[in-house]
PDB file of N, CA and C in Angstrom:
ATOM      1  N   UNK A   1     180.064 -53.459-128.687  1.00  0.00           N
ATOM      2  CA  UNK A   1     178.905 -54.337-128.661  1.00  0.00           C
ATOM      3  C   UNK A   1     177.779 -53.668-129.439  1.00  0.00           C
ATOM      4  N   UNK A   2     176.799 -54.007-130.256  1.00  0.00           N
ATOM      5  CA  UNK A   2     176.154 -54.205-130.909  1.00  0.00           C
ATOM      6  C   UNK A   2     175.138 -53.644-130.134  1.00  0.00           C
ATOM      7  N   UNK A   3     174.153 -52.643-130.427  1.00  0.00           N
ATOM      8  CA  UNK A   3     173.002 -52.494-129.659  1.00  0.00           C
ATOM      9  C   UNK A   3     171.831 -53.094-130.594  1.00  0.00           C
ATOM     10  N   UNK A   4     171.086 -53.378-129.306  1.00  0.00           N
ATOM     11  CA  UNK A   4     169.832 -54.318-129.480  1.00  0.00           C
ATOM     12  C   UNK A   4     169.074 -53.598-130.738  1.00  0.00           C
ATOM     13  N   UNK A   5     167.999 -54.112-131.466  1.00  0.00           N
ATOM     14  CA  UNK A   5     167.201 -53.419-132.541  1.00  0.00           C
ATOM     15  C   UNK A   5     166.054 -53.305-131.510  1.00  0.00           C
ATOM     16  N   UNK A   6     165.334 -52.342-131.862  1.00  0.00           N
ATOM     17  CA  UNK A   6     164.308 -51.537-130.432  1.00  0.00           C
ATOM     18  C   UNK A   6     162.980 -52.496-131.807  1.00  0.00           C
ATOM     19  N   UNK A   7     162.231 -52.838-130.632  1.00  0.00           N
ATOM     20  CA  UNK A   7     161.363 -53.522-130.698  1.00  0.00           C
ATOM     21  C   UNK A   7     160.325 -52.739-131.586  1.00  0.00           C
ATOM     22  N   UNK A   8     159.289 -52.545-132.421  1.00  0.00           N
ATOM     23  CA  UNK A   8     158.319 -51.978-132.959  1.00  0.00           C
ATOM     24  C   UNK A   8     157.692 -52.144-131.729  1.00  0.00           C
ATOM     25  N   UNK A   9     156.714 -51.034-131.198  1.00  0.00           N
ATOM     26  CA  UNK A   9     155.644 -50.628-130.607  1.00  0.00           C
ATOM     27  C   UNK A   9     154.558 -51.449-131.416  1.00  0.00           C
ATOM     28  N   UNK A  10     154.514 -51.405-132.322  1.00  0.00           N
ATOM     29  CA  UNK A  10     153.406 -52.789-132.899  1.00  0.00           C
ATOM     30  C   UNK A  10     153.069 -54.093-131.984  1.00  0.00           C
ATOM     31  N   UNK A  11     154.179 -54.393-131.819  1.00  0.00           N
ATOM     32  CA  UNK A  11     154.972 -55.737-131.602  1.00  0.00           C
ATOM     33  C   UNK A  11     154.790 -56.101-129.775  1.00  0.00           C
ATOM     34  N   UNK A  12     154.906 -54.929-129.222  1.00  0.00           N
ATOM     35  CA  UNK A  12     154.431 -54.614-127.871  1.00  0.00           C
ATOM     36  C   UNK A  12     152.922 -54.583-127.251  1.00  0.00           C
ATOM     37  N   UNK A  13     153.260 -55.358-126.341  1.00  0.00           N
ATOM     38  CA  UNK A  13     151.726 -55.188-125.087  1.00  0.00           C
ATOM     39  C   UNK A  13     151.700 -53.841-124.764  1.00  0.00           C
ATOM     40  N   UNK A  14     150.557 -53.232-123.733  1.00  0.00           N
ATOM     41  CA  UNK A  14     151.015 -52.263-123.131  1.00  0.00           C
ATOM     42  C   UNK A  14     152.008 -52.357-122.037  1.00  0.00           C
ATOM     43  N   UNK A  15     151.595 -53.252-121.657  1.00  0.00           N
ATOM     44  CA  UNK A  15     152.559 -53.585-119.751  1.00  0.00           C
ATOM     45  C   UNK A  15     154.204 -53.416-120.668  1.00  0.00           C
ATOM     46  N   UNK A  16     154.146 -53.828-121.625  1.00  0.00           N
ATOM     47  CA  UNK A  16     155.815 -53.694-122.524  1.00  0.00           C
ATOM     48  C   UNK A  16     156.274 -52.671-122.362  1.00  0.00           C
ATOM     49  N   UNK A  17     155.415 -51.938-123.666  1.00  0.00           N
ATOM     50  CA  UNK A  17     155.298 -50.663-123.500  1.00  0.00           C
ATOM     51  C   UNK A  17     155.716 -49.253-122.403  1.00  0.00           C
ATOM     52  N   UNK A  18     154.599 -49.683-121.431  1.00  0.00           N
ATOM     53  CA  UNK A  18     154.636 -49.271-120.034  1.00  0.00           C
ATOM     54  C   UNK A  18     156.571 -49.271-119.791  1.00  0.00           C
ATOM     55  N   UNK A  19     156.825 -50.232-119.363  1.00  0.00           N
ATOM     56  CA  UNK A  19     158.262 -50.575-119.012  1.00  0.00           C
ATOM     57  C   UNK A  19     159.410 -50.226-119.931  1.00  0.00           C
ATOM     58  N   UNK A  20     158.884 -50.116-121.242  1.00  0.00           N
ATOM     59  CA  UNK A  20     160.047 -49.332-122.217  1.00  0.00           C
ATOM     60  C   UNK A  20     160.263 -48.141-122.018  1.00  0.00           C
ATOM     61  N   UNK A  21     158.811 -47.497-121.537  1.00  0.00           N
ATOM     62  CA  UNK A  21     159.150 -45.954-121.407  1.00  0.00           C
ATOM     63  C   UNK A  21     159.733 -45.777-119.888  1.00  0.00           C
ATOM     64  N   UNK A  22     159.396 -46.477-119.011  1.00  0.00           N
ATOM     65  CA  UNK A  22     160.331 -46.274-118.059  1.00  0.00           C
ATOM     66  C   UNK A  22     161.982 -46.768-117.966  1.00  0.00           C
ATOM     67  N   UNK A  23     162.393 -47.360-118.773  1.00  0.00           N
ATOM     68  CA  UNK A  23     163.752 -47.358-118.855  1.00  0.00           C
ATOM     69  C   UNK A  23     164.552 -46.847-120.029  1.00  0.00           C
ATOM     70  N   UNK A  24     163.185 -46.616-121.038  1.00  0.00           N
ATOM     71  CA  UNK A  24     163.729 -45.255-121.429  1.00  0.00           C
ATOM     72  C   UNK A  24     164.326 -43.186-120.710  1.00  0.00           C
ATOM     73  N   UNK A  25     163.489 -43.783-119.535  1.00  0.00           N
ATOM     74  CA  UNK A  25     163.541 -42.387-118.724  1.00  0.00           C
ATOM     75  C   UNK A  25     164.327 -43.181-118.055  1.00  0.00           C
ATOM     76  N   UNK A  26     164.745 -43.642-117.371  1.00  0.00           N
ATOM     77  CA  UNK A  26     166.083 -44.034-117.092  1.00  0.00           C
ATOM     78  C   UNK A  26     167.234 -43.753-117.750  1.00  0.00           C
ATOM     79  N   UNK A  27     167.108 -44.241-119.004  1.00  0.00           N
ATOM     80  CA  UNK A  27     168.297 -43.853-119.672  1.00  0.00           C
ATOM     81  C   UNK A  27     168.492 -42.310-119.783  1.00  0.00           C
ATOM     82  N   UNK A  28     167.419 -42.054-120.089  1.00  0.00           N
ATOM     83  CA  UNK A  28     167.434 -40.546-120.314  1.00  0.00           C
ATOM     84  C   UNK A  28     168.225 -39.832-118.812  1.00  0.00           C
ATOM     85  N   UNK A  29     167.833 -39.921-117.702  1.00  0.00           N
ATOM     86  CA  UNK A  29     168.595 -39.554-116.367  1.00  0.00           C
ATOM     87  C   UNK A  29     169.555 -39.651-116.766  1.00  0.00           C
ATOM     88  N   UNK A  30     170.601 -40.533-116.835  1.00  0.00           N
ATOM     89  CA  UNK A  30     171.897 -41.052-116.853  1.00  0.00           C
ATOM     90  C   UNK A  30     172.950 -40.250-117.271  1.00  0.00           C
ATOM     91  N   UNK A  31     171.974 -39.935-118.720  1.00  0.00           N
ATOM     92  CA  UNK A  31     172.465 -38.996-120.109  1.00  0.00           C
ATOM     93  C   UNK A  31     172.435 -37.503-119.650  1.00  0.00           C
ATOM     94  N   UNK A  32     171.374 -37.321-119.418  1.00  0.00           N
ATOM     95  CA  UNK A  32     171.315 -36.172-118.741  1.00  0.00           C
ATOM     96  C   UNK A  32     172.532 -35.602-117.792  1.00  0.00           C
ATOM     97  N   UNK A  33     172.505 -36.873-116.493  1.00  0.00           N
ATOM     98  CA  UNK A  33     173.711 -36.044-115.389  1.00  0.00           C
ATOM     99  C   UNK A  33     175.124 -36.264-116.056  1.00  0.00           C
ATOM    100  N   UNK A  34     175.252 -37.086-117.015  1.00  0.00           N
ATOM    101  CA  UNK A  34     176.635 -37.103-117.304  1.00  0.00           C
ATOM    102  C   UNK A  34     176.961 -36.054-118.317  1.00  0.00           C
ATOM    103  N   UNK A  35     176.013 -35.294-119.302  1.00  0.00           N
ATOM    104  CA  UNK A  35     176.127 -34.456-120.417  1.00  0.00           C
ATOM    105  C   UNK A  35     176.298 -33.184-119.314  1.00  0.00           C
ATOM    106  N   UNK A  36     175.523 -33.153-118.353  1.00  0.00           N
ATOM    107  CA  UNK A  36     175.602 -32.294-117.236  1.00  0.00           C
ATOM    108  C   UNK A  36     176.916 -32.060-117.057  1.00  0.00           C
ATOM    109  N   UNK A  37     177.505 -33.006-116.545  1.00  0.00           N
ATOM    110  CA  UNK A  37     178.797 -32.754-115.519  1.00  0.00           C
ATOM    111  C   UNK A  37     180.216 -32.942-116.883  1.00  0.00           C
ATOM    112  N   UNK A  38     179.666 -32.937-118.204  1.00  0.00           N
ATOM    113  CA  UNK A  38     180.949 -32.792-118.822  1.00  0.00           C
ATOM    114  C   UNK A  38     180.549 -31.435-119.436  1.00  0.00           C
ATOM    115  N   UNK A  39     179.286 -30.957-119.322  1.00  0.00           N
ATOM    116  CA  UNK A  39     179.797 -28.696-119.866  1.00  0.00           C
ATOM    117  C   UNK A  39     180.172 -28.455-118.410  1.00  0.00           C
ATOM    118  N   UNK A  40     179.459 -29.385-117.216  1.00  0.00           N
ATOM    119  CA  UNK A  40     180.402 -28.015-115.983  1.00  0.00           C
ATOM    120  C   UNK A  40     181.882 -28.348-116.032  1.00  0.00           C
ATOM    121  N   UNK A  41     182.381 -29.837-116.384  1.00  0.00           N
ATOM    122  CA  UNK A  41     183.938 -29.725-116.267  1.00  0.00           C
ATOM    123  C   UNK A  41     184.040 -28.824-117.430  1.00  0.00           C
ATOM    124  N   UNK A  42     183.760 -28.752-118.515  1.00  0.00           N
ATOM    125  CA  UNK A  42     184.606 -27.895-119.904  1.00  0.00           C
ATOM    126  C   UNK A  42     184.368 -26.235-119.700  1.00  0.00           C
ATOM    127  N   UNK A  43     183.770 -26.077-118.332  1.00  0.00           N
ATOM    128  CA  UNK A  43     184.053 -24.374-118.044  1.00  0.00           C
ATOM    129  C   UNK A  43     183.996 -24.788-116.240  1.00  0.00           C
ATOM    130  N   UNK A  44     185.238 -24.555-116.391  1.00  0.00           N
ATOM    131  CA  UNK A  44     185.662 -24.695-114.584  1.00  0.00           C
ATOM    132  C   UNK A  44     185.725 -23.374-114.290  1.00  0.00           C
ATOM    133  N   UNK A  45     184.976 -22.847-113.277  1.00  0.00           N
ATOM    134  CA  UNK A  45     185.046 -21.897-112.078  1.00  0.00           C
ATOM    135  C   UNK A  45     183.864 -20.808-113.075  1.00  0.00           C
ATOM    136  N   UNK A  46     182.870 -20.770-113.881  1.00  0.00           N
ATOM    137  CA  UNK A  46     182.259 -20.422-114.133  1.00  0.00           C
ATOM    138  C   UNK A  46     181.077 -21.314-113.408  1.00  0.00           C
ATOM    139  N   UNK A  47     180.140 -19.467-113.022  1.00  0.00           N
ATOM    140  CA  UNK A  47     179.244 -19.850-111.800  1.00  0.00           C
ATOM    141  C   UNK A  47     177.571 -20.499-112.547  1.00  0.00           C
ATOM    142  N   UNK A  48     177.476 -19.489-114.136  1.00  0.00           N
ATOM    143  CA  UNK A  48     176.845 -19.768-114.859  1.00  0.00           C
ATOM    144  C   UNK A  48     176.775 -20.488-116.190  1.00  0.00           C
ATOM    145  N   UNK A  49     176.562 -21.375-116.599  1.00  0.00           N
ATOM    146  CA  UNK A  49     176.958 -21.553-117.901  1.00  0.00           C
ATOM    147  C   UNK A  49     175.295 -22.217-118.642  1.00  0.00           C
ATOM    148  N   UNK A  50     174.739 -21.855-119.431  1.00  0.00           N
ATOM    149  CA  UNK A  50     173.260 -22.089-119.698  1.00  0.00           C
ATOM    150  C   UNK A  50     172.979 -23.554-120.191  1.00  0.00           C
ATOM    151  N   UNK A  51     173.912 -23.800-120.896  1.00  0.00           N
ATOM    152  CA  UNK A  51     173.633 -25.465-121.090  1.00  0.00           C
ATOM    153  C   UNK A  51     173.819 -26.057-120.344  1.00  0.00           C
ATOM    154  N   UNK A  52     174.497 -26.151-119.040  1.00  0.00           N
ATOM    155  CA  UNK A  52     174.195 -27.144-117.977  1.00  0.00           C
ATOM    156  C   UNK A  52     173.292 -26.337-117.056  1.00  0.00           C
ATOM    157  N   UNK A  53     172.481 -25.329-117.186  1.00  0.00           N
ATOM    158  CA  UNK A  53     171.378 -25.123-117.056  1.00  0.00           C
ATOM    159  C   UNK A  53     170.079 -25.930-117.179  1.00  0.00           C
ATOM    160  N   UNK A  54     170.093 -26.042-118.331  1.00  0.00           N
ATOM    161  CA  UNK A  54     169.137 -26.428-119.460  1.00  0.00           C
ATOM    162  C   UNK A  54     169.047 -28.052-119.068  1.00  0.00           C
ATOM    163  N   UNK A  55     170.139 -28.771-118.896  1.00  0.00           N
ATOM    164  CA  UNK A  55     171.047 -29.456-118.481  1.00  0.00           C
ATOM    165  C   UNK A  55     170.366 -29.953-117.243  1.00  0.00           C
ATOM    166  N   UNK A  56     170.517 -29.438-116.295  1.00  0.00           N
ATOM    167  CA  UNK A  56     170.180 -29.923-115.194  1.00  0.00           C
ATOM    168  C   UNK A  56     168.404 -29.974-114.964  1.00  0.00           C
ATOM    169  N   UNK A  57     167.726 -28.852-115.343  1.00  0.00           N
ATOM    170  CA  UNK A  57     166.395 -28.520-115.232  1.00  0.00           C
ATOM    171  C   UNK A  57     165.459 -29.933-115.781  1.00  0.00           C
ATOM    172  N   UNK A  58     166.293 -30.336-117.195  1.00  0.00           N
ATOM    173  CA  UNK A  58     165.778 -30.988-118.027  1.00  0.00           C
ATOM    174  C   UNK A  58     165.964 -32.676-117.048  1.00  0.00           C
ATOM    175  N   UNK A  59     166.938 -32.614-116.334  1.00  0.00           N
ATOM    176  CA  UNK A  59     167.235 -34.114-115.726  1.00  0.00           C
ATOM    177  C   UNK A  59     166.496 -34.008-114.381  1.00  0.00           C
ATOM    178  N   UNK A  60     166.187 -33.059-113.734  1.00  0.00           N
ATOM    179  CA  UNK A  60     165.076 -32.453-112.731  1.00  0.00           C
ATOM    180  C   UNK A  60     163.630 -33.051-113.271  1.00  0.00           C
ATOM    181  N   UNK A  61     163.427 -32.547-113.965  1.00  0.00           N
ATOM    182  CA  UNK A  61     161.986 -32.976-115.394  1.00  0.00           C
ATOM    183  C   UNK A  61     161.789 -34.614-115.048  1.00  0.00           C
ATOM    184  N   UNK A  62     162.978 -35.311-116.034  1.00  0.00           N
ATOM    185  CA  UNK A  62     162.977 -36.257-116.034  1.00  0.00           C
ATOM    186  C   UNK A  62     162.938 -37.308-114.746  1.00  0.00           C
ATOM    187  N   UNK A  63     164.023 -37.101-113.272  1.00  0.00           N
ATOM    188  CA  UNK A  63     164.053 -37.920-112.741  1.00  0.00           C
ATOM    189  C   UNK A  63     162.747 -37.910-112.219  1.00  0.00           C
ATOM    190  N   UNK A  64     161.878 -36.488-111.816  1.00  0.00           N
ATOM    191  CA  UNK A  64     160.760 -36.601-111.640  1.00  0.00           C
ATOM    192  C   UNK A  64     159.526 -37.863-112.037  1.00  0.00           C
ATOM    193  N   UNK A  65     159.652 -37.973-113.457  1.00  0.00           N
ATOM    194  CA  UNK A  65     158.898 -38.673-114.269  1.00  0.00           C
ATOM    195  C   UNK A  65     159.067 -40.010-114.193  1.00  0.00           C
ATOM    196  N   UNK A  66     160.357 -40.225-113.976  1.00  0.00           N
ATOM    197  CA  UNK A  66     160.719 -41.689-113.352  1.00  0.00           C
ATOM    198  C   UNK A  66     160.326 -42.051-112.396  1.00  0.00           C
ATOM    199  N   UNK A  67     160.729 -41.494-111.370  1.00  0.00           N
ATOM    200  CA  UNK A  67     160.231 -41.378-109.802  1.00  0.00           C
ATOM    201  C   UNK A  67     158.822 -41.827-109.911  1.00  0.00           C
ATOM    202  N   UNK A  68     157.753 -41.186-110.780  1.00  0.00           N
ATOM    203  CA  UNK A  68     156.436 -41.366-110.113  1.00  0.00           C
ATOM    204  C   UNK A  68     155.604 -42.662-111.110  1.00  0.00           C
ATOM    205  N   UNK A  69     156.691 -42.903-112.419  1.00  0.00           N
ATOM    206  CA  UNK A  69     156.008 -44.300-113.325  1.00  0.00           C
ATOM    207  C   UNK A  69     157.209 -45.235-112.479  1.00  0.00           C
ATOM    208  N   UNK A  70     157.950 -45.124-112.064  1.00  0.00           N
ATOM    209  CA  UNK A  70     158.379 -46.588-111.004  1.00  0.00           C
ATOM    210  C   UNK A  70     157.588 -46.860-110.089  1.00  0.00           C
ATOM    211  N   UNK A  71     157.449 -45.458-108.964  1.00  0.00           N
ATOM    212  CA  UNK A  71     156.574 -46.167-108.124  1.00  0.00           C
ATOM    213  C   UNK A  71     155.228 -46.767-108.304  1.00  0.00           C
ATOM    214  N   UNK A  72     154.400 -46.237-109.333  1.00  0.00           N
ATOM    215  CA  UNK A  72     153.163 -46.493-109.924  1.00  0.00           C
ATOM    216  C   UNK A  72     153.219 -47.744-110.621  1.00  0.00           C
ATOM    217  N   UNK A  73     154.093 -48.191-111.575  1.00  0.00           N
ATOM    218  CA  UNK A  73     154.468 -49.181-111.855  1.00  0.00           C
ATOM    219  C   UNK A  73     154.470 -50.838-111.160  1.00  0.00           C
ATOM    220  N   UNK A  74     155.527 -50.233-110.627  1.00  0.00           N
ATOM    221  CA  UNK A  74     155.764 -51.156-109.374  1.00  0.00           C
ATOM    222  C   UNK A  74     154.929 -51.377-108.533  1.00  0.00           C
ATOM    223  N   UNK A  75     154.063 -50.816-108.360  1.00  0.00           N
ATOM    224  CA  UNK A  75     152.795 -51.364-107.444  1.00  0.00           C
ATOM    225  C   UNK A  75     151.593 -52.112-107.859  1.00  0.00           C
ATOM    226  N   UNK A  76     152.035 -51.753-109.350  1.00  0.00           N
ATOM    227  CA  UNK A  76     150.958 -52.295-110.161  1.00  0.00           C
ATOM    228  C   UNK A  76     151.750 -53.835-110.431  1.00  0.00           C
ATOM    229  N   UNK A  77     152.735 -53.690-111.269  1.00  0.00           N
ATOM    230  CA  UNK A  77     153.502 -55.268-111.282  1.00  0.00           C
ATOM    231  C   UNK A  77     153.839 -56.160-109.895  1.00  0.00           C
ATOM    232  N   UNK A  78     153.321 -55.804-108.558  1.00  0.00           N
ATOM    233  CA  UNK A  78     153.646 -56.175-107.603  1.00  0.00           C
ATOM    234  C   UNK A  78     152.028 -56.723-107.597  1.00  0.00           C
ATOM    235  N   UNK A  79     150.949 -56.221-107.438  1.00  0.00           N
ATOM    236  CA  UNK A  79     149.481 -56.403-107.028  1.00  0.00           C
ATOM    237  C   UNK A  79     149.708 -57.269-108.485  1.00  0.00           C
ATOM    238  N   UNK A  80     149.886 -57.487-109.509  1.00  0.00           N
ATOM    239  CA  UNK A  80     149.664 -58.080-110.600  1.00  0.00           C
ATOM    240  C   UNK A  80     150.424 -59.274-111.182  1.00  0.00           C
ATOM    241  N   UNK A  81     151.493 -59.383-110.255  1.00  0.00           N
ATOM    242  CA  UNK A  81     152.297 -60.441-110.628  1.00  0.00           C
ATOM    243  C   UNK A  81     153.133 -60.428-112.180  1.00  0.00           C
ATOM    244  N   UNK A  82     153.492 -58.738-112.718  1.00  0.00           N
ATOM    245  CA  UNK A  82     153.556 -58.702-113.957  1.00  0.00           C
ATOM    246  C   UNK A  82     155.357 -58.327-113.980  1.00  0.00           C
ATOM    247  N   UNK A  83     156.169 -58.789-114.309  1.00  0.00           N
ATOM    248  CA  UNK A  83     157.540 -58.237-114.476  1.00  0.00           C
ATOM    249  C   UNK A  83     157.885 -57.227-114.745  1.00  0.00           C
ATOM    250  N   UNK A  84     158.847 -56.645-113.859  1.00  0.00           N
ATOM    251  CA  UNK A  84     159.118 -55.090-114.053  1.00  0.00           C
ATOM    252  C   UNK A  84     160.379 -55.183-114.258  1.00  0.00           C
ATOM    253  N   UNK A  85     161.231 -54.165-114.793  1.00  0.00           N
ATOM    254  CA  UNK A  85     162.510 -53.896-115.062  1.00  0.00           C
ATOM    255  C   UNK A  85     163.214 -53.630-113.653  1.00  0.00           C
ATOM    256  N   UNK A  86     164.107 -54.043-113.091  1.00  0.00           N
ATOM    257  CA  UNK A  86     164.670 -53.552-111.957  1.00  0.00           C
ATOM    258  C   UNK A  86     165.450 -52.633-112.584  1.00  0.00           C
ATOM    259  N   UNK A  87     166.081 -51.590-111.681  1.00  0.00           N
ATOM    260  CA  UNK A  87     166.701 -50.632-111.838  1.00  0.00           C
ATOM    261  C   UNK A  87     168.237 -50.934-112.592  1.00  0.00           C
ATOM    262  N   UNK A  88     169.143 -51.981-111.973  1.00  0.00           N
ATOM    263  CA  UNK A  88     170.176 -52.246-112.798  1.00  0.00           C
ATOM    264  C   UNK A  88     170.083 -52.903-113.810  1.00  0.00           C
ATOM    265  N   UNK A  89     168.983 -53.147-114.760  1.00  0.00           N
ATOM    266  CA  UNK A  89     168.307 -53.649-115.856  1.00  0.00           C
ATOM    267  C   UNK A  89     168.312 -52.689-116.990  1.00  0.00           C
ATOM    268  N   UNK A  90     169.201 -51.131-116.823  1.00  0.00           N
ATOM    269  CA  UNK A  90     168.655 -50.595-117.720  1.00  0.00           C
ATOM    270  C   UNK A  90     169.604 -50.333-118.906  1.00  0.00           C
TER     271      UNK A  90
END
């Protein structure tokens, strides 16, 4: 399937905006735990390995960042009547 052509930021409101970057950090999570869990399968029984280090810290970072523009978000598109991305939307 064909991925979508990403919208110009021109072309975008902020409230758009707003919501692109949060399911952009969404996506980004996703990517993260799965790039994660394919260096820990490609070195099994190693306790250290630095890229799923790097790896995990970085998806730590991120879900963070999600976590606090959803809930912020969402309270705002809720008091505002403005459409938000639900989570299986992404």
């Amino acid at each position: 399937m064909p991925r979508p052509k990403a919208v110009p930021a021109t072309d975008m409101n902020y409230w758009e905006m707003a919501c692109s970057i949060l399911v952009g950090l969404r996506q980004a999570v996703s990517k993260a735990q799965a790039e994660h869990g394919a260096i820990r399968a490609a070195n099994p029984g190693k306790m250290f390995v630095s890229e799923a280090s790097i790896a995990a810290d970085t998806c730590d970072v991120l879900r963070e960042a999600e976590r606090v523009l959803d809930r912020e978000l969402s309270k705002v598109a809720r008091s505002s009547s403005l459409p938000f991305p639900e989570q299986g939307n992404t």
